[in-house]
CSV table of C-alpha atoms and ligand atoms in Angstrom, one decimal:
chain,number,residue,atom,x,y,z
A,1153,MET,CA,6.2,18.2,-13.9
A,1154,ASP,CA,5.2,19.8,-10.6
A,1155,LEU,CA,3.2,17.0,-8.9
A,1156,GLY,CA,1.5,19.4,-6.5
A,1157,LEU,CA,2.5,17.5,-3.4
A,1158,SER,CA,4.4,20.5,-1.5
A,1159,ASP,CA,1.4,21.3,0.6
A,1160,LYS,CA,0.2,17.8,1.3
A,1161,VAL,CA,0.0,15.9,4.5
A,1162,VAL,CA,0.5,12.1,3.7
A,1163,LEU,CA,-0.1,9.0,5.8
A,1164,VAL,CA,1.6,5.8,4.5
A,1165,THR,CA,0.9,2.4,6.3
A,1166,GLY,CA,3.4,-0.3,6.4
A,1167,ALA,CA,6.1,2.5,5.7
A,1168,GLY,CA,8.6,0.7,8.0
A,1169,SER,CA,9.9,-1.8,5.2
A,1170,GLY,CA,9.8,-2.5,1.5
A,1171,ILE,CA,7.4,-0.9,-0.8
A,1172,GLY,CA,5.8,1.3,2.0
A,1173,ARG,CA,9.2,2.7,3.0
A,1174,GLN,CA,10.1,3.7,-0.6
A,1175,ILE,CA,6.7,5.4,-0.9
A,1176,ALA,CA,7.4,7.4,2.2
A,1177,LEU,CA,10.8,8.4,0.9
A,1178,ASP,CA,9.6,9.3,-2.6
A,1179,MET,CA,6.8,11.6,-0.9
A,1180,VAL,CA,9.4,13.4,1.1
A,1181,ALA,CA,11.5,13.8,-2.0
A,1182,GLU,CA,8.6,15.1,-3.9
A,1183,GLY,CA,8.2,18.0,-1.3
A,1184,ALA,CA,5.3,16.7,0.8
A,1185,ALA,CA,4.6,19.0,3.8
A,1186,ARG,CA,4.5,16.1,6.2
A,1187,VAL,CA,4.9,12.2,5.7
A,1188,VAL,CA,3.5,10.2,8.6
A,1189,VAL,CA,5.5,6.8,8.5
A,1190,ALA,CA,3.1,4.4,10.2
A,1191,ASP,CA,3.8,0.7,10.9
A,1192,LEU,CA,3.5,-2.1,13.4
A,1193,ASN,CA,7.2,-2.5,13.2
A,1194,GLU,CA,8.3,0.7,15.3
A,1195,ALA,CA,12.1,0.2,14.5
A,1196,GLY,CA,11.4,-0.1,10.9
A,1197,ALA,CA,9.4,3.1,10.9
A,1198,ALA,CA,12.1,4.8,12.9
A,1199,GLN,CA,14.6,3.6,10.1
A,1200,THR,CA,12.6,5.0,7.5
A,1201,VAL,CA,12.2,8.3,9.1
A,1202,ALA,CA,16.1,8.3,9.6
A,1203,GLN,CA,16.5,7.7,6.0
A,1204,ALA,CA,14.0,10.5,5.0
A,1205,ASP,CA,16.0,12.9,7.3
A,1206,GLU,CA,19.1,12.2,5.3
A,1207,GLN,CA,17.1,14.3,2.6
A,1208,GLY,CA,17.4,17.2,5.1
A,1209,ARG,CA,13.8,18.3,5.2
A,1210,GLY,CA,12.9,16.8,8.5
A,1211,VAL,CA,9.2,16.5,7.6
A,1212,ALA,CA,8.9,12.5,8.4
A,1213,THR,CA,7.5,11.3,11.6
A,1214,ALA,CA,6.9,7.6,12.8
A,1215,VAL,CA,3.9,6.4,14.5
A,1216,ARG,CA,3.0,2.9,15.7
A,1217,LEU,CA,-0.1,1.7,13.9
A,1218,ASP,CA,-1.6,-1.8,13.6
A,1219,VAL,CA,-4.1,-1.6,10.8
A,1220,THR,CA,-6.1,-4.4,12.0
A,1221,SER,CA,-7.5,-2.1,14.8
A,1222,PHE,CA,-10.1,0.4,13.7
A,1223,GLU,CA,-9.7,2.3,17.0
A,1224,ASN,CA,-5.8,2.5,16.4
A,1225,ALA,CA,-6.4,3.8,12.8
A,1226,ASN,CA,-8.9,6.3,14.1
A,1227,SER,CA,-6.6,7.5,16.7
A,1228,VAL,CA,-3.6,8.1,14.3
A,1229,VAL,CA,-5.8,10.0,11.9
A,1230,SER,CA,-7.3,12.1,14.8
A,1231,GLY,CA,-3.8,12.9,15.8
A,1232,ILE,CA,-2.7,13.8,12.3
A,1233,GLN,CA,-5.6,16.1,12.1
A,1234,ALA,CA,-5.0,17.7,15.4
A,1235,GLU,CA,-1.6,18.5,14.5
A,1236,HIS,CA,-1.8,19.4,10.8
A,1237,GLY,CA,-5.3,20.3,10.4
A,1238,ARG,CA,-5.8,18.0,7.5
A,1239,LEU,CA,-5.0,14.7,5.8
A,1240,ASP,CA,-4.6,14.9,2.2
A,1241,VAL,CA,-3.2,11.5,1.2
A,1242,LEU,CA,-3.4,8.0,2.5
A,1243,VAL,CA,-1.4,5.0,1.0
A,1244,ASN,CA,-2.6,1.7,2.3
A,1245,CYS,CA,0.6,-0.4,1.9
A,1246,ALA,CA,0.6,-2.5,5.2
A,1247,GLY,CA,0.5,-6.2,4.2
A,1248,ALA,CA,1.4,-9.6,5.5
A,1249,TRP,CA,0.9,-13.1,4.0
A,1250,ARG,CA,1.5,-16.7,4.6
A,1251,VAL,CA,2.5,-19.1,1.5
A,1252,ASN,CA,0.7,-22.4,1.8
A,1253,LEU,CA,-1.9,-24.7,0.0
A,1254,PHE,CA,-5.4,-23.7,0.9
A,1255,THR,CA,-6.2,-27.2,1.8
A,1256,ASP,CA,-3.3,-27.2,4.3
A,1257,SER,CA,-4.1,-23.8,5.8
A,1258,LYS,CA,-5.9,-23.1,9.1
A,1259,PRO,CA,-8.8,-20.6,10.0
A,1260,GLU,CA,-6.0,-18.7,11.9
A,1261,ASP,CA,-4.1,-18.1,8.7
A,1262,TRP,CA,-7.2,-17.0,7.0
A,1263,ALA,CA,-8.1,-14.6,9.7
A,1264,PHE,CA,-4.4,-13.2,9.8
A,1265,GLU,CA,-4.4,-12.4,5.9
A,1266,ILE,CA,-8.0,-11.0,5.9
A,1267,ASN,CA,-7.3,-8.8,8.9
A,1268,VAL,CA,-4.1,-7.3,7.8
A,1269,CYS,CA,-4.7,-7.0,3.9
A,1270,LEU,CA,-8.5,-6.4,3.7
A,1271,MET,CA,-9.7,-5.2,7.2
A,1272,GLY,CA,-6.5,-3.0,7.5
A,1273,VAL,CA,-7.5,-1.1,4.3
A,1274,ILE,CA,-11.2,-0.8,5.2
A,1275,ASN,CA,-10.0,0.5,8.8
A,1276,CYS,CA,-7.6,3.1,7.6
A,1277,THR,CA,-9.9,4.3,4.7
A,1278,ARG,CA,-12.9,4.7,7.0
A,1279,ALA,CA,-10.7,6.7,9.4
A,1280,ALA,CA,-9.3,9.0,6.5
A,1281,LEU,CA,-12.6,9.6,4.9
A,1282,ASP,CA,-14.0,11.9,7.8
A,1283,PRO,CA,-11.0,14.6,7.4
A,1284,MET,CA,-10.9,14.3,3.5
A,1285,ILE,CA,-14.7,14.7,3.1
A,1286,ALA,CA,-14.7,17.5,5.6
A,1287,GLN,CA,-11.8,19.4,3.7
A,1288,GLY,CA,-13.4,18.7,0.2
A,1289,GLY,CA,-11.0,16.1,-1.2
A,1290,GLY,CA,-8.0,13.7,-0.7
A,1291,LYS,CA,-6.3,10.8,-2.5
A,1292,ILE,CA,-6.2,7.2,-1.2
A,1293,VAL,CA,-4.0,4.6,-3.0
A,1294,ASN,CA,-4.5,1.1,-2.0
A,1295,ILE,CA,-1.6,-1.4,-2.5
A,1296,SER,CA,-3.4,-4.6,-3.7
A,1297,SER,CA,-1.5,-7.2,-5.9
A,1298,ASP,CA,-1.6,-9.1,-9.1
A,1299,ALA,CA,-2.5,-12.1,-6.8
A,1300,GLY,CA,-5.9,-10.2,-6.4
A,1301,ARG,CA,-6.5,-9.9,-10.0
A,1302,ILE,CA,-5.5,-13.5,-11.2
A,1303,GLY,CA,-5.1,-15.7,-8.2
A,1304,GLU,CA,-1.8,-16.8,-6.9
A,1305,PHE,CA,-0.8,-20.4,-6.3
A,1306,ARG,CA,-0.3,-21.1,-2.7
A,1307,GLN,CA,-1.8,-17.7,-1.8
A,1308,ALA,CA,-5.6,-18.4,-2.0
A,1309,VAL,CA,-6.9,-16.2,1.0
A,1310,TYR,CA,-4.2,-13.5,0.3
A,1311,SER,CA,-5.5,-13.4,-3.2
A,1312,GLY,CA,-9.0,-13.2,-2.0
A,1313,ALA,CA,-8.2,-10.4,0.4
A,1314,LYS,CA,-6.3,-8.4,-2.3
A,1315,ALA,CA,-9.2,-8.9,-4.8
A,1316,GLY,CA,-11.5,-7.6,-2.0
A,1317,VAL,CA,-9.2,-4.4,-1.7
A,1318,ILE,CA,-10.0,-3.9,-5.3
A,1319,GLY,CA,-13.7,-4.3,-5.2
A,1320,PHE,CA,-14.0,-2.3,-2.0
A,1321,SER,CA,-11.9,0.6,-3.6
A,1322,LYS,CA,-14.1,0.8,-6.6
A,1323,ALA,CA,-17.3,1.0,-4.6
A,1324,VAL,CA,-15.9,3.4,-2.2
A,1325,ALA,CA,-14.7,5.6,-5.2
A,1326,ARG,CA,-18.4,5.7,-6.5
A,1327,GLU,CA,-19.4,6.8,-3.1
A,1328,VAL,CA,-17.0,9.6,-2.3
A,1329,GLY,CA,-16.0,10.9,-5.8
A,1330,LYS,CA,-18.6,13.7,-5.4
A,1331,SER,CA,-16.6,14.9,-2.3
A,1332,GLY,CA,-13.3,15.1,-4.3
A,1333,VAL,CA,-12.0,11.8,-2.8
A,1334,HIS,CA,-10.0,9.6,-5.2
A,1335,ILE,CA,-9.4,6.0,-4.5
A,1336,ASN,CA,-7.2,3.9,-6.8
A,1337,CYS,CA,-5.4,0.6,-6.6
A,1338,VAL,CA,-1.9,-0.5,-7.5
A,1339,CYS,CA,-1.1,-4.0,-8.0
A,1340,PRO,CA,2.6,-5.0,-7.8
A,1341,GLY,CA,3.8,-8.3,-9.2
A,1342,TYR,CA,6.8,-9.9,-7.6
A,1343,THR,CA,8.8,-7.0,-5.9
A,1344,LYS,CA,12.1,-7.5,-4.2
A,1345,THR,CA,11.6,-6.4,-0.5
A,1346,PRO,CA,12.3,-7.7,3.0
A,1347,GLY,CA,8.8,-9.4,2.8
A,1348,THR,CA,9.9,-11.5,-0.4
A,1349,ALA,CA,13.3,-12.2,1.0
A,1350,GLY,CA,13.0,-15.9,1.3
A,1351,LEU,CA,12.8,-16.6,-2.5
A,1352,THR,CA,15.8,-18.4,-4.2
A,1353,GLU,CA,17.7,-16.9,-7.0
A,1354,GLU,CA,16.5,-19.7,-9.2
A,1355,LEU,CA,12.8,-18.9,-8.4
A,1356,GLU,CA,13.4,-15.2,-8.9
A,1357,ALA,CA,14.8,-16.0,-12.3
A,1358,ARG,CA,11.9,-18.2,-13.2
A,1359,ILE,CA,9.5,-15.4,-12.3
A,1360,ALA,CA,11.5,-12.9,-14.3
A,1361,LYS,CA,11.3,-15.1,-17.3
A,1362,SER,CA,7.4,-15.1,-17.1
A,1363,TYR,CA,7.3,-11.3,-17.2
A,1364,PRO,CA,7.1,-9.6,-20.7
A,1365,LEU,CA,9.8,-7.1,-19.5
A,1366,ARG,CA,12.0,-10.0,-18.0
A,1367,LYS,CA,12.8,-8.5,-14.8
A,1368,ILE,CA,11.3,-8.6,-11.3
A,1369,GLY,CA,10.3,-5.3,-9.6
A,1370,VAL,CA,11.8,-3.1,-7.1
A,1371,PRO,CA,10.2,-0.8,-4.7
A,1372,SER,CA,10.7,2.3,-6.7
A,1373,ASP,CA,8.9,0.8,-9.7
A,1374,VAL,CA,5.8,0.9,-7.5
A,1375,SER,CA,6.3,3.9,-5.5
A,1376,ARG,CA,6.7,6.2,-8.6
A,1377,VAL,CA,3.2,5.1,-9.7
A,1378,VAL,CA,1.8,5.5,-6.2
A,1379,VAL,CA,3.2,9.0,-6.0
A,1380,PHE,CA,1.6,9.9,-9.3
A,1381,LEU,CA,-1.8,8.7,-8.3
A,1382,ALA,CA,-1.5,10.7,-5.1
A,1383,SER,CA,-0.6,13.8,-7.0
A,1384,ASP,CA,-2.5,16.5,-8.9
A,1385,GLY,CA,-1.5,14.7,-12.1
A,1386,ALA,CA,-4.2,12.1,-11.3
A,1387,SER,CA,-6.9,14.8,-11.2
A,1388,HIS,CA,-9.4,12.8,-13.2
A,1389,ILE,CA,-8.7,9.3,-12.2
A,1390,THR,CA,-10.6,7.2,-9.6
A,1391,GLY,CA,-11.8,3.7,-9.1
A,1392,GLN,CA,-8.8,2.4,-11.2
A,1393,THR,CA,-6.6,-0.6,-10.7
A,1394,LEU,CA,-3.0,-0.5,-12.2
A,1395,SER,CA,-0.7,-3.5,-12.3
A,1396,VAL,CA,3.0,-2.7,-11.9
A,1397,SER,CA,4.5,-6.1,-12.8
A,1398,GLY,CA,6.5,-5.7,-16.2
A,1399,GLY,CA,3.5,-6.7,-18.1
A,1400,TYR,CA,2.7,-9.9,-16.2
A,1401,VAL,CA,-1.0,-9.1,-15.9
A,1402,MET,CA,-2.8,-7.4,-18.8
A,1403,VAL,CA,-6.4,-6.5,-18.2
B,1954,LIG,P1,7.2,-6.0,3.6
B,1954,LIG,O1,8.6,-5.5,3.3
B,1954,LIG,O2,7.1,-7.1,4.6
B,1954,LIG,O3,6.6,-4.6,4.4
B,1954,LIG,C1,5.3,-4.6,5.0
B,1954,LIG,C2,5.2,-3.8,6.2
B,1954,LIG,O4,3.9,-3.9,6.7
B,1954,LIG,C3,6.1,-4.4,7.2
B,1954,LIG,O5,6.9,-3.3,8.0
B,1954,LIG,C4,5.3,-5.0,8.2
B,1954,LIG,O6,5.7,-5.2,9.7
B,1954,LIG,C5,4.0,-4.1,8.1
B,1954,LIG,N1,2.8,-4.8,8.8
B,1954,LIG,C6,2.5,-6.0,8.8
B,1954,LIG,N2,1.2,-6.0,9.4
B,1954,LIG,C7,0.8,-4.8,9.8
B,1954,LIG,C8,-0.2,-4.5,10.6
B,1954,LIG,N3,-1.1,-5.1,11.0
B,1954,LIG,N4,-0.3,-3.0,10.8
B,1954,LIG,C9,0.7,-2.2,10.4
B,1954,LIG,N5,1.7,-2.6,9.7
B,1954,LIG,C10,1.8,-4.0,9.4
B,1954,LIG,O7,6.4,-6.0,2.5
B,1954,LIG,P2,6.2,-5.5,0.9
B,1954,LIG,O8,6.9,-6.6,0.1
B,1954,LIG,O9,7.0,-4.1,1.1
B,1954,LIG,O10,4.8,-5.4,0.7
B,1954,LIG,C11,4.0,-4.1,0.8
B,1954,LIG,C12,2.6,-4.2,0.2
B,1954,LIG,O11,2.7,-4.6,-1.2
B,1954,LIG,C13,1.7,-5.3,1.0
B,1954,LIG,O12,0.5,-4.9,1.0
B,1954,LIG,C14,1.9,-6.4,-0.1
B,1954,LIG,O13,0.8,-7.4,0.0
B,1954,LIG,C15,1.9,-5.8,-1.4
B,1954,LIG,N6,2.5,-6.6,-2.4
B,1954,LIG,C16,4.0,-6.9,-2.3
B,1954,LIG,C17,4.4,-7.8,-3.4
B,1954,LIG,C18,6.0,-8.2,-3.4
B,1954,LIG,O14,6.3,-8.9,-4.2
B,1954,LIG,N7,6.8,-7.5,-2.4
B,1954,LIG,C19,3.8,-8.2,-4.5
B,1954,LIG,C20,2.3,-7.7,-4.5
B,1954,LIG,C21,1.8,-6.9,-3.5
B,1954,LIG,P3,6.4,-6.5,10.0
B,1954,LIG,O15,7.7,-6.6,9.4
B,1954,LIG,O16,6.4,-6.3,11.6
B,1954,LIG,O17,5.5,-7.5,9.6
């Protein structure tokens, strides 16, 4: 199936590592015209671009973006618009978390997770909507989490931020559907990335056992779904939330 991504300009946040990196690589592989690899971690973003360039198309570029800053999000989107004249796809994948009991956590932990995981999505979405509405359409895919659907032990504020991403996405989908802008959420379950590297093999095995498909995810499990939702194949889908977690969450 031709996914219709060949003339598309794509921005992926958090693309210097893990799931975001795989999304950027898959967008390049699917023939996107330009893939902007945005991350706070500039070395990670440069590494993603180097990996993308191994595909021989030279369409990926790295940019430093701190999603917690609306000014930074706006300037990155303005730069893309100035250079390419459009922005077709935004994938909000940047994320960060702290694992602790809520009763042990501090206001600085709450602010950190809310700022990156919820405000980051709000900042980048708002910045992307101007060009998307002006050009008559676009696709936004927000990486939430199963934590945001069912609540994760030791991740109370992260779960709240990710639930916020789902509610925000649905509300904006209602507002901008008439302009041809689609917004959907993908909720990974436990996925092996540098961000989850601290888990022991024993805990990974326990998690896998709790998933009906009996395995934990890898970044490509998630990225393939994101690429589809960003493509012409998702022409009549908006405001939806899809778990990619081996059947762990069924709603
Ligand atoms: P990861 O490997 O840690 O990658 C996340 C990337 O986002 C890192 O490069 C990180 O940079 C970057 N980042 C952090 N704060 C940022 C900011 N303020 N602005 C821009 N970039 C920032 O994580 P991952 O496991 O791939 O997770 C990707 C997304 O999936 C996140 O939204 C996460 O919540 C979600 N998710 C992951 C899992 C999982 O099991 N892996 C499960 C459910 C949902 P630094 O390295 O400098 O921090």
